[in-house]
XYZ file of C-alpha atoms in Angstrom:
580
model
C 38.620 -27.870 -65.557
C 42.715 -28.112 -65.003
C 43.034 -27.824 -68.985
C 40.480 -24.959 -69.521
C 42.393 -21.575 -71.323
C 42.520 -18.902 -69.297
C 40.841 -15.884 -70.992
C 41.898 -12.213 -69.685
C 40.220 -8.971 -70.191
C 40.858 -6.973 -73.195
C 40.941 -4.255 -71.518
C 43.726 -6.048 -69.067
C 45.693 -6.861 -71.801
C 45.631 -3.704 -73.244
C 46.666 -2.102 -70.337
C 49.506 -4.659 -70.130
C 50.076 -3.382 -73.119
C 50.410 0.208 -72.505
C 52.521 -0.242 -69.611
C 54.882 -2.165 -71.434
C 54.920 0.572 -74.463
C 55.698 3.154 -71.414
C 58.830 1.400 -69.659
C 60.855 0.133 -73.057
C 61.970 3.938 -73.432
C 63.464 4.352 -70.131
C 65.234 0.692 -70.372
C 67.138 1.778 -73.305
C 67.943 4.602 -71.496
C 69.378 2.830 -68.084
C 70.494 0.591 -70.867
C 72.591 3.507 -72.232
C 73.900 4.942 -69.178
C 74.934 1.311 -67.993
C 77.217 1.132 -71.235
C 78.694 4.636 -71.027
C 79.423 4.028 -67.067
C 81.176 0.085 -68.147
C 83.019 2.010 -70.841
C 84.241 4.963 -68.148
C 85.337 2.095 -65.523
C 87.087 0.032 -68.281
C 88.816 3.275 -70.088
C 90.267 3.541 -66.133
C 91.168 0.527 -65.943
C 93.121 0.296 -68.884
C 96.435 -0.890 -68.779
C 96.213 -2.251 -64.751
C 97.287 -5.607 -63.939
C 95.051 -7.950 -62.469
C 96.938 -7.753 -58.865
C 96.368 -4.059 -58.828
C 92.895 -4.413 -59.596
C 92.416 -6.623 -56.624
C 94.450 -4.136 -54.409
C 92.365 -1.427 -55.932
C 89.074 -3.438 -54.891
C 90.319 -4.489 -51.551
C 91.938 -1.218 -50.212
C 88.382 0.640 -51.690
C 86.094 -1.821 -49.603
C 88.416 -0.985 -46.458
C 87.987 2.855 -47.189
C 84.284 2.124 -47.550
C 83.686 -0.361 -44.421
C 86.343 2.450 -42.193
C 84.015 5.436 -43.719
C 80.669 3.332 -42.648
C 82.034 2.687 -39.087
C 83.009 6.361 -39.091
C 80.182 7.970 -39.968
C 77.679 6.009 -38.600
C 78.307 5.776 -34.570
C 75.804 6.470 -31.690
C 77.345 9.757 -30.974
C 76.826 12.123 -33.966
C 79.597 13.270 -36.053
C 78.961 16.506 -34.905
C 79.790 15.880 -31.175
C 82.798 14.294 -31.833
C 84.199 16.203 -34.183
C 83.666 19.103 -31.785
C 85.495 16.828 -29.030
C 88.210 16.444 -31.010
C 88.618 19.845 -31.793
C 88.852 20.885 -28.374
C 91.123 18.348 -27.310
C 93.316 19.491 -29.934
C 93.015 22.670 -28.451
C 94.095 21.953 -25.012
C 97.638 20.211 -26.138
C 98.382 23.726 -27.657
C 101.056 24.773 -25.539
C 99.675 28.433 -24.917
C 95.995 27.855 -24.861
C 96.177 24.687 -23.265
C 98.040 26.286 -20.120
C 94.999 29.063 -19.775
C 92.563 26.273 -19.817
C 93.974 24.151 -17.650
C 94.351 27.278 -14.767
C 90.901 28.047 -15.566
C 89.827 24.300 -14.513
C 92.142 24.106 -11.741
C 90.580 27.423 -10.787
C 86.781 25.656 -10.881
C 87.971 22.418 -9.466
C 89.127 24.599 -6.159
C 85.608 26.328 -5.868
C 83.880 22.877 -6.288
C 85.918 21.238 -3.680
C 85.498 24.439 -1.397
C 81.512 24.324 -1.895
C 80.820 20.939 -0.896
C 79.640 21.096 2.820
C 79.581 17.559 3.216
C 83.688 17.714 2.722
C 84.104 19.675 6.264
C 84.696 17.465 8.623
C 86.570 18.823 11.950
C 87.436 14.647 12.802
C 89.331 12.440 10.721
C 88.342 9.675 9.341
C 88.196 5.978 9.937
C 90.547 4.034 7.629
C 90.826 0.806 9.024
C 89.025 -1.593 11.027
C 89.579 -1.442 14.780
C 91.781 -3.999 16.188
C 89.129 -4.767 18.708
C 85.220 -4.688 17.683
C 82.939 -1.430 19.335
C 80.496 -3.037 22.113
C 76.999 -2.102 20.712
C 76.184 0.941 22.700
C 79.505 2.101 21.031
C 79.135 1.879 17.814
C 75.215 3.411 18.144
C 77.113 6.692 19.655
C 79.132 6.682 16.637
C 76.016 6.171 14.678
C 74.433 9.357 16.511
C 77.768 11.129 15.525
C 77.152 10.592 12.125
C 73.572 11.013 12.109
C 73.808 14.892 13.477
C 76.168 15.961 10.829
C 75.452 19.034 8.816
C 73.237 21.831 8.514
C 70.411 21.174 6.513
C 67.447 19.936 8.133
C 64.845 18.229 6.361
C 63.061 17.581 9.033
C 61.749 21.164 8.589
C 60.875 20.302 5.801
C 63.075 23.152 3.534
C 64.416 20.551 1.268
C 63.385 20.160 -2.003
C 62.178 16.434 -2.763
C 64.839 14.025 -1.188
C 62.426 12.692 1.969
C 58.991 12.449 0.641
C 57.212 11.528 3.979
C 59.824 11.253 6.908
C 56.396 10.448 9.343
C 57.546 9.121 12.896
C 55.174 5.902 13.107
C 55.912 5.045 9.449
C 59.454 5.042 10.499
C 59.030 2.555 13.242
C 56.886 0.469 11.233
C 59.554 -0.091 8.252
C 62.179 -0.577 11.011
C 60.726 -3.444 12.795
C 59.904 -4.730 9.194
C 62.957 -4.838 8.137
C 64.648 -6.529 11.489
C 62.293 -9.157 10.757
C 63.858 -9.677 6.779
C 67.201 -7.883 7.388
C 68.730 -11.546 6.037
C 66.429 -12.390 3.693
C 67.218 -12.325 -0.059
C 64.857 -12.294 -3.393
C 67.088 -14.256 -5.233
C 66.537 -17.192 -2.883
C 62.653 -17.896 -3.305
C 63.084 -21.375 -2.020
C 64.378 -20.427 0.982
C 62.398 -17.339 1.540
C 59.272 -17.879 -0.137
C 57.422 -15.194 1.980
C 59.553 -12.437 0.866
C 58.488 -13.791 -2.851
C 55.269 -13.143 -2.794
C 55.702 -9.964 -1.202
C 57.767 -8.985 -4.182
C 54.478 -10.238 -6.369
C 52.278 -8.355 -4.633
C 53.907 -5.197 -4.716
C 54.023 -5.245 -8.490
C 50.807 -6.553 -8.840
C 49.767 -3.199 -6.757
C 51.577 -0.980 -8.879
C 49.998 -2.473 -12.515
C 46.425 -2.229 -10.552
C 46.871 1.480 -9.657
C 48.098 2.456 -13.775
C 45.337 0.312 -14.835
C 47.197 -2.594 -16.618
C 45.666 -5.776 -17.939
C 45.574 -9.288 -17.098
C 48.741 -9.717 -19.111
C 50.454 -6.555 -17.453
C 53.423 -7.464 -15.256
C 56.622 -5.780 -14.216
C 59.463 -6.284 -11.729
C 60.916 -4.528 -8.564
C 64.558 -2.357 -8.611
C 66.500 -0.399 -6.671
C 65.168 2.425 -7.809
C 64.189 5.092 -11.009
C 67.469 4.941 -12.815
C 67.571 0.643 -12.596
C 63.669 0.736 -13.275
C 64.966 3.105 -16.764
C 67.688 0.877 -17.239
C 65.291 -2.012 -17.575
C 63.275 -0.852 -19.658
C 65.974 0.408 -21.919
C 68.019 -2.619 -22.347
C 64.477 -4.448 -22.797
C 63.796 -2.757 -25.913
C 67.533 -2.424 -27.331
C 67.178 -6.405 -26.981
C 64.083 -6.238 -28.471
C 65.106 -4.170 -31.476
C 68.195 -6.614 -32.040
C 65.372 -9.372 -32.654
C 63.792 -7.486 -35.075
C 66.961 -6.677 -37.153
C 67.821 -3.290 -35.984
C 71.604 -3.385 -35.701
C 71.869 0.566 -34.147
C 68.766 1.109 -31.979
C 68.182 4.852 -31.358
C 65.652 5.814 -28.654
C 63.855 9.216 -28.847
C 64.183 11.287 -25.132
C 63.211 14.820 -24.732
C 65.819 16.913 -23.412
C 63.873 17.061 -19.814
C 63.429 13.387 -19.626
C 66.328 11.633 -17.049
C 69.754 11.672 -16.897
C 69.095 7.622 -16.707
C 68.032 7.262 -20.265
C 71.743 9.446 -21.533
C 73.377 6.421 -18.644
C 71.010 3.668 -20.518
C 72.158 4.758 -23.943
C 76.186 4.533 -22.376
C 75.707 1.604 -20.789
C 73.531 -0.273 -23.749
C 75.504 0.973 -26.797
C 72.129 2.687 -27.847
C 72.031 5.822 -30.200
C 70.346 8.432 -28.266
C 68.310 11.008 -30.084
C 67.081 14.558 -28.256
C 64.175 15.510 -28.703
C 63.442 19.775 -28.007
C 60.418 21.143 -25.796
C 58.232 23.457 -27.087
C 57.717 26.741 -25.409
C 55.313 25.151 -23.058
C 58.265 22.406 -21.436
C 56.395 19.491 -23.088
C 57.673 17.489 -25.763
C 57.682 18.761 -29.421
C 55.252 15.734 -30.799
C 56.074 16.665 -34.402
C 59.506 16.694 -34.154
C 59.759 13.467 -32.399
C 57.586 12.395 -35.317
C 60.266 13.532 -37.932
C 63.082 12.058 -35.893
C 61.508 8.452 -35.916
C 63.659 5.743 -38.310
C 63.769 2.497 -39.209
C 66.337 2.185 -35.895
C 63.956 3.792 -33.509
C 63.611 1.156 -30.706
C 61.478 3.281 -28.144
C 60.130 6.080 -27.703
C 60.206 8.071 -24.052
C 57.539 10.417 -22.100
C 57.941 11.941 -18.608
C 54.705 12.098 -16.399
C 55.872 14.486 -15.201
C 59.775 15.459 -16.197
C 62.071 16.639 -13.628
C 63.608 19.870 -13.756
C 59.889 21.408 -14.517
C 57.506 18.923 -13.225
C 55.475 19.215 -16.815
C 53.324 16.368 -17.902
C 54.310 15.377 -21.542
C 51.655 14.945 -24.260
C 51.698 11.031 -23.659
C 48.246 10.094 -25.643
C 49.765 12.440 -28.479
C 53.509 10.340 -28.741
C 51.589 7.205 -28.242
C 49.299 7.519 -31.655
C 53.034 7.322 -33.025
C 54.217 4.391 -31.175
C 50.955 2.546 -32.399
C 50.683 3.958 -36.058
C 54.875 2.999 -36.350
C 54.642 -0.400 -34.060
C 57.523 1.153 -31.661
C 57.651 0.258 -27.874
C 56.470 3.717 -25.669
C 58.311 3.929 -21.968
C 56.523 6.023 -19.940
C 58.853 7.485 -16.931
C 56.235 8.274 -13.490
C 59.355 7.388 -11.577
C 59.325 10.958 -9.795
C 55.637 11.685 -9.976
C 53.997 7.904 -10.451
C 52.319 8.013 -6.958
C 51.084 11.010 -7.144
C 49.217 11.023 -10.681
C 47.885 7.599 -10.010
C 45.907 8.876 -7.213
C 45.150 12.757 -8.210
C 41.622 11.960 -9.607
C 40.394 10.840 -6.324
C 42.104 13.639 -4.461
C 40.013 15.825 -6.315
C 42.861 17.182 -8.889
C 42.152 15.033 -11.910
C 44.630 15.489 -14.989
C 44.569 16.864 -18.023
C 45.228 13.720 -19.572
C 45.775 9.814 -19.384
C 49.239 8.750 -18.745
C 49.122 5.102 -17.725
C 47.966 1.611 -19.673
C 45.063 2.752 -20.401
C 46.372 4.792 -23.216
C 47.158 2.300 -25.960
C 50.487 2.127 -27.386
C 52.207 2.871 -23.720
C 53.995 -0.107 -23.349
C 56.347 0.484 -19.877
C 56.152 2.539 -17.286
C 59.014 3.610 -14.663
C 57.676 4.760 -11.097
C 59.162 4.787 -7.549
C 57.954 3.350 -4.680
C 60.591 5.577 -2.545
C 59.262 8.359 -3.835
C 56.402 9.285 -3.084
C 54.989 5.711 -2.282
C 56.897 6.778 0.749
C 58.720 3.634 0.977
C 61.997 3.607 2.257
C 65.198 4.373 -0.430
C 66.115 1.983 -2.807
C 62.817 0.552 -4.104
C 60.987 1.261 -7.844
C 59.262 -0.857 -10.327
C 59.158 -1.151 -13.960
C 56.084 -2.354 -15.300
C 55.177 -3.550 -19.215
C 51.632 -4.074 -20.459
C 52.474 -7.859 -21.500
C 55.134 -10.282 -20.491
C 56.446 -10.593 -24.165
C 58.095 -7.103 -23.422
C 59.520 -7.961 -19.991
C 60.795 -11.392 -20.824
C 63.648 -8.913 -23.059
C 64.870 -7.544 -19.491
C 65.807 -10.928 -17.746
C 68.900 -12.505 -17.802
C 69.758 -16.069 -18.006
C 73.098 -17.885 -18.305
C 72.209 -21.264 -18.820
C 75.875 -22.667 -19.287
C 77.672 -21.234 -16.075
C 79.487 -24.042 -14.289
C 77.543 -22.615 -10.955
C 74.028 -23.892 -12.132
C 71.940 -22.191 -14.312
C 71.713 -18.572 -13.688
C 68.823 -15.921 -13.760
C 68.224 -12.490 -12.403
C 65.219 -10.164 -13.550
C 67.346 -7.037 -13.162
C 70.880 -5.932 -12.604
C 71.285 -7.107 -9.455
C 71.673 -10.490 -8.406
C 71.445 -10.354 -4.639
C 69.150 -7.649 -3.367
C 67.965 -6.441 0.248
C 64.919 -8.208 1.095
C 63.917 -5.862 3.952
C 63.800 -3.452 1.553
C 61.462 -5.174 -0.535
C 59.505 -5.730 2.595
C 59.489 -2.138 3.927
C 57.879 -1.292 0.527
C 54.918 -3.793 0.292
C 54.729 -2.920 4.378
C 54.215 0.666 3.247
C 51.764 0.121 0.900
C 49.678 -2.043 2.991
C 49.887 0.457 5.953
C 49.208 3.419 4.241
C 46.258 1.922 1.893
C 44.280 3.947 -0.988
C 42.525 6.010 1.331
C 46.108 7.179 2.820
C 47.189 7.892 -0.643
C 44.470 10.254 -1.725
C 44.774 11.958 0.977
C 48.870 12.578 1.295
C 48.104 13.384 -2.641
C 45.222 15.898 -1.812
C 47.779 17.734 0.848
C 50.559 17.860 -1.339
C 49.141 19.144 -4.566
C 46.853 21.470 -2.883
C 49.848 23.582 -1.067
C 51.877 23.014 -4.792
C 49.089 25.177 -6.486
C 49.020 27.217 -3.397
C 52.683 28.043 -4.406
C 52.611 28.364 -7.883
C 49.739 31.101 -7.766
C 51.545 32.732 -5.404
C 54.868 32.895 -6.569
C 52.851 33.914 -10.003
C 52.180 37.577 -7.949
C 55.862 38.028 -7.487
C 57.313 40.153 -9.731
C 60.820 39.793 -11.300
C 60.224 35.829 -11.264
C 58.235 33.268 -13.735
C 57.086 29.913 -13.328
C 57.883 27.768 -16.169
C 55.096 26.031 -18.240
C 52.248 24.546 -16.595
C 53.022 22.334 -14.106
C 50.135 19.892 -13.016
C 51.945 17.733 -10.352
C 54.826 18.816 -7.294
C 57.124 20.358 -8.486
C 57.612 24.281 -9.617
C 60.584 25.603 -11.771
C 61.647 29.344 -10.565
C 63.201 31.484 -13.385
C 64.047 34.784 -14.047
C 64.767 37.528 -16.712
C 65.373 40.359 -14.146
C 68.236 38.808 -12.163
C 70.357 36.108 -12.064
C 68.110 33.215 -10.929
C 71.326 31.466 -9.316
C 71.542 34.279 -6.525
C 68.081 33.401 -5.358
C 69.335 29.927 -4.733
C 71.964 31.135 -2.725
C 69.934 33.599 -0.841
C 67.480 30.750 -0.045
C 70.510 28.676 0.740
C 71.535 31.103 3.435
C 68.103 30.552 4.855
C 68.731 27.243 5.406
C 66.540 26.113 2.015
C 68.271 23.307 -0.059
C 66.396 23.377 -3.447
C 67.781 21.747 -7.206
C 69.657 23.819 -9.265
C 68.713 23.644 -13.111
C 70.808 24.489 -16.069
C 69.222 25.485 -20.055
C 67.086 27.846 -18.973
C 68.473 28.363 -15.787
C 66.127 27.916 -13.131
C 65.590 26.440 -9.531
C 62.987 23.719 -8.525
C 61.123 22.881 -5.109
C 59.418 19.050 -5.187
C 57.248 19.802 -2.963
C 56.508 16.655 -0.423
C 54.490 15.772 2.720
C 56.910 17.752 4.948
C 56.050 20.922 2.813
C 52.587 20.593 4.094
C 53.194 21.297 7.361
C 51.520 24.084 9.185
C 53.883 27.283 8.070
C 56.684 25.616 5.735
C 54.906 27.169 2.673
C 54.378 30.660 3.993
C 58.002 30.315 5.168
C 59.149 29.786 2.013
C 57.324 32.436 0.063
C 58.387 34.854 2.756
C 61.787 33.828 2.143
C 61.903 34.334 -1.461
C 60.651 37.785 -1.393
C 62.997 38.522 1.118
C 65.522 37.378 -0.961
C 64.144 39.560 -4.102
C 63.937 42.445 -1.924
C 67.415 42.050 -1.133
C 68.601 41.064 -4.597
C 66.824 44.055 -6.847
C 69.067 46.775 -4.757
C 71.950 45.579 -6.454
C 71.362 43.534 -9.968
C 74.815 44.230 -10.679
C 76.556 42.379 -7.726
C 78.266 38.760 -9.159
C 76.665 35.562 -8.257
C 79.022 33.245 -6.124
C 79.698 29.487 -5.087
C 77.639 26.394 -7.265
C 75.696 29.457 -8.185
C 78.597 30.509 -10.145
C 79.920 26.988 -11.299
C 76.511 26.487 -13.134
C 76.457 29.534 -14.432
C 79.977 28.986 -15.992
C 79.257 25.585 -16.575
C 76.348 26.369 -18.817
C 78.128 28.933 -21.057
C 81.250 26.502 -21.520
C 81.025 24.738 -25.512
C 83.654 22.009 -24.613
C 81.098 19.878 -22.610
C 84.178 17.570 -21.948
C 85.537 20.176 -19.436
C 82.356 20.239 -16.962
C 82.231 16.666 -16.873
C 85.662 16.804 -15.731
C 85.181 19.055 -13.201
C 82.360 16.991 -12.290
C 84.584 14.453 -11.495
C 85.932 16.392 -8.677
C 82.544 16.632 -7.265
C 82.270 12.147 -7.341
C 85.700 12.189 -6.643
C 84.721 14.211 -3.379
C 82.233 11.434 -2.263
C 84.746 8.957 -1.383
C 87.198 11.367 -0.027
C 88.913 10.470 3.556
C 91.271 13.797 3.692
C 90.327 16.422 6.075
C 90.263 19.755 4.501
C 92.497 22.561 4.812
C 90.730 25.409 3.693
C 87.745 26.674 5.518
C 86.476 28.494 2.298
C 82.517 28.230 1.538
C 79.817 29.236 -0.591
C 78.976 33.014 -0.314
C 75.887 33.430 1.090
C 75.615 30.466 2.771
C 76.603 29.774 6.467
C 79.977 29.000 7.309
C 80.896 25.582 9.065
C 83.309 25.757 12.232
């Protein structure tokens, strides 16, 4: 049987045959072009010596390797050729002298609007000689506590304290006395605050319906939880040959994924909205390479509290094999209970849509734990095993942290699973049932108002204000002058309120609606007056091409934070209240 002749097809061989007949014509012609190219390079080459053919080489694979490295960076050539330019155009004596008095000029009303700067008492710069008794130093506490104007409390802030509720507050406080010392990164030691740690992400996978294999970690919030999952999949994408991952974000998704991309060295790609504020699905499709290393949703995004079309992005992650973050950080508690508060979604956002691979969501949000507590979850270890980090040779002992910290607060960690256990799913529903029932109580009224618009469709908390009568920025002034402290938004401009358990308060809605007409009323009798303060700077800030120069006067604004000079000017935002 070994020595039997094989006997093929005629037909086979005939086709062989064909096939063969077909390709000899374009080999002589490759053949042809190959000579006349050898003959070009050697007719060049003509007369060289050998050294200056190896310089030639050598000096043309520099050229070559320089023009790779140049062209091909995580920041587009674009960008920083436009950088360039305008840094260029600031050293010009002239020009550079206008811009610079137009910064200074910004840089003065950002300093001037920050109400947290005016501070009648100076500050404490070094420790006292003698330690405060305790009653002392919780005067001083008191002190600090009562400073400024806003009060959320109210509840006229947008987002910032999701729950605030008296007997949770003295719950998490005696919780945390009892861990105040404990640390995570010590399981042996405390072993309780472990499986507390466990639990709580064990919760979390339960309530977006993960598997048996589903498993995550706790942080110190959204932007760690983003972080995570970020350098997860760049580490992931290394493994699988990718030398410059590029992750795929719509514009509305978090600031934490441009940070993640800084931080990581990852290539990140924008991805426009359509006219509804979701993600444009087809051109995320046509933006997908062979570097694409994840792929990002919001449920829902930020500035306009739109779900994304997750099940739509995920058919790509699956039919391309590309890891899918979902980001619930802001909404995550909310949309994981709206079905049972009677307010079920469009659409499925969690693990049970396949191809979602991660999800972001924070327990401080509105999981009403206290600040500085989020989870990141995968749908199978193999993807969160790329987020640890392990130094096995450090002279210390072998070392290993799941996230960027290495020592965290344990009575934070505590606080949170304390907060989920107190509250419960039947707590949940109903917090979720309040708060989404006044948010489309809002939105359809607001919708009567005329010279404003509500942008897309929101489903969840939040509602973006706009305008195309009147500059949006003066309502957010106006509203500021009524004591309202809502988040400014920049391309389209816009205002938010996240709208939380304080909002749901007997009055605070009506408030607010009566405010913002008031507001209207008083803006329409003169559309031509100029808008002033942040108003202003955002305005300005929106409408400046050299990107470079609102980052710097940015600056001034973080610079600000850890200022210990008392002020000297008095000046504040117009419109708003003055501080004495």
């Amino acid at each position: 049987m070994a020595n039997a002749d094989v006997k093929y097809p005629p037909k086979l061989i005939n086709l062989t045959l064909q096939t063969l007949d077909a390709i000899i014509p374009y080999k002589e012609i490759l053949q042809m072009y190959w000579e006349k190219a050898t003959s070009f390079v050697n007719a060049q080459c003509d007369g060289l010596e050998p050294w200056q053919l190896v310089g030639l080489t050598f000096s043309s694979t520099l050229v070559s390797v320089w023009l790779h490295g140049f062209l091909f960076q995580s920041e587009s050539l674009t960008s920083r050729t436009k950088k360039q330019f305008f840094k260029l155009l600031r050293k010009m004596p002239f020009i550079g002298a206008i811009i610079q008095k137009k910064i200074d000029e910004a840089l003065n009303d950002v300093t001037s609007s920050l109400s947290f700067l005016k501070d009648e008492k100076d500050y404490i710069k070094a420790l006292p000689e003698q330690g405060m008794s305790q009653p002392e130093v919780l005067e001083k506490m008191k002190e600090y506590s009562s400073k400024g104007d806003v009060r959320w409390q109210d509840g006229k802030v947008s987002g910032t304290v999701y729950s605030g509720e008296e007997k949770l507050t003295h719950l998490l406080v005696k919780v945390y006395e009892e861990f105040a010392w404990s640390n995570p990164l010590h399981p042996d030691i405390f072993p309780g605050l472990r499986k507390m740690e466990a639990e709580v992400v064990r919760i979390a996978c339960t309530l977006f319906n993960g598997g048996p294999n589903s498993c995550g970690a706790m942080t110190s919030g959204g932007t760690e939880s983003i972080l995570m999952a970020c350098k997860a999949y760049r580490d992931l994408a290394y493994e699988r040959g990718i030398k410059q991952p590029e992750m795929l974000v719509p514009v509305s998704a978090h600031a934490a994924f441009d940070k993640a991309a800084h931080y990581f060295g990852l290539k990140l790609i924008h991805i426009p909205l359509t006219k509804a504020m979701e993600v444009d699905v087809q051109a995320m499709r046509r933006a997908i390479s062979k570097n694409t290393a994840m792929l990002v949703c919001s449920a829902p995004q930020f500035p306009h509290g739109i779900m994304d079309p997750i099940e739509e992005v995920a058919e790509l992650a699956v039919k391309y094999k590309i890891p899918f973050h979902v980001d619930a950080c802001l909404g995550g508690f909310l949309i994981a209970f709206m079905d049972k508060a009677g307010f079920p979604l469009k659409h499925q956002f969690d693990f049970r849509v396949k191809g979602v691979t991660s999800i972001s969501a924070d327990t401080h949000k509105y999981g009403y734990a206290p600040k500085g507590s989020s989870v990141v979850l995968y749908s199978d270890k193999k993807y969160r095993s790329y987020q640890f980090f392990i130094a096995p040779d450090w002279q210390g002992g072998i070392y290993a942290s799941p996230s960027v910290a290495g020592s965290r607060p344990g009575g934070i960690i505590a606080a949170c699973w304390a907060t989920l256990m107190h509250i419960g799913e039947s707590g949940y529903v109903e917090a979720t049932k309040r708060i989404i029932k006044t948010a489309r109580f809002l939105e359809s009224e607001l919708r009567k108002i005329d010279s404003i618009f509500i942008l897309g469709k929101p489903e969840v908390s939040v509602l973006s204000i706009g305008s195309d009568t009147f500059d949006i920025y003066r309502l957010s002034n106006l509203l500021a002058a009524k004591g309202w402290n809502l988040n400014v938004l920049q391309f389209p401009s816009s205002i938010h309120l996240c709208i939380t358990q304080l909002h749901t308060k007997s009055g605070v809605a009506e408030q607010f609606l009566k405010d913002v007409k008031d507001s209207i009323e008083e803006i329409m009798k003169d559309l031509d007056a100029k808008t002033t303060g942040m108003g202003a700077i955002y305005g300005m800030a929106q409408s400046v091409p050299d990107r470079s120069l609102v980052a710097e006067i940015s600056q001034a604004y973080l610079d600000g934070l850890y200022s210990t000079d008392v002020p000297c000017s008095e000046k504040h935002m117009n419109g708003s209240p003055g501080h004495h």
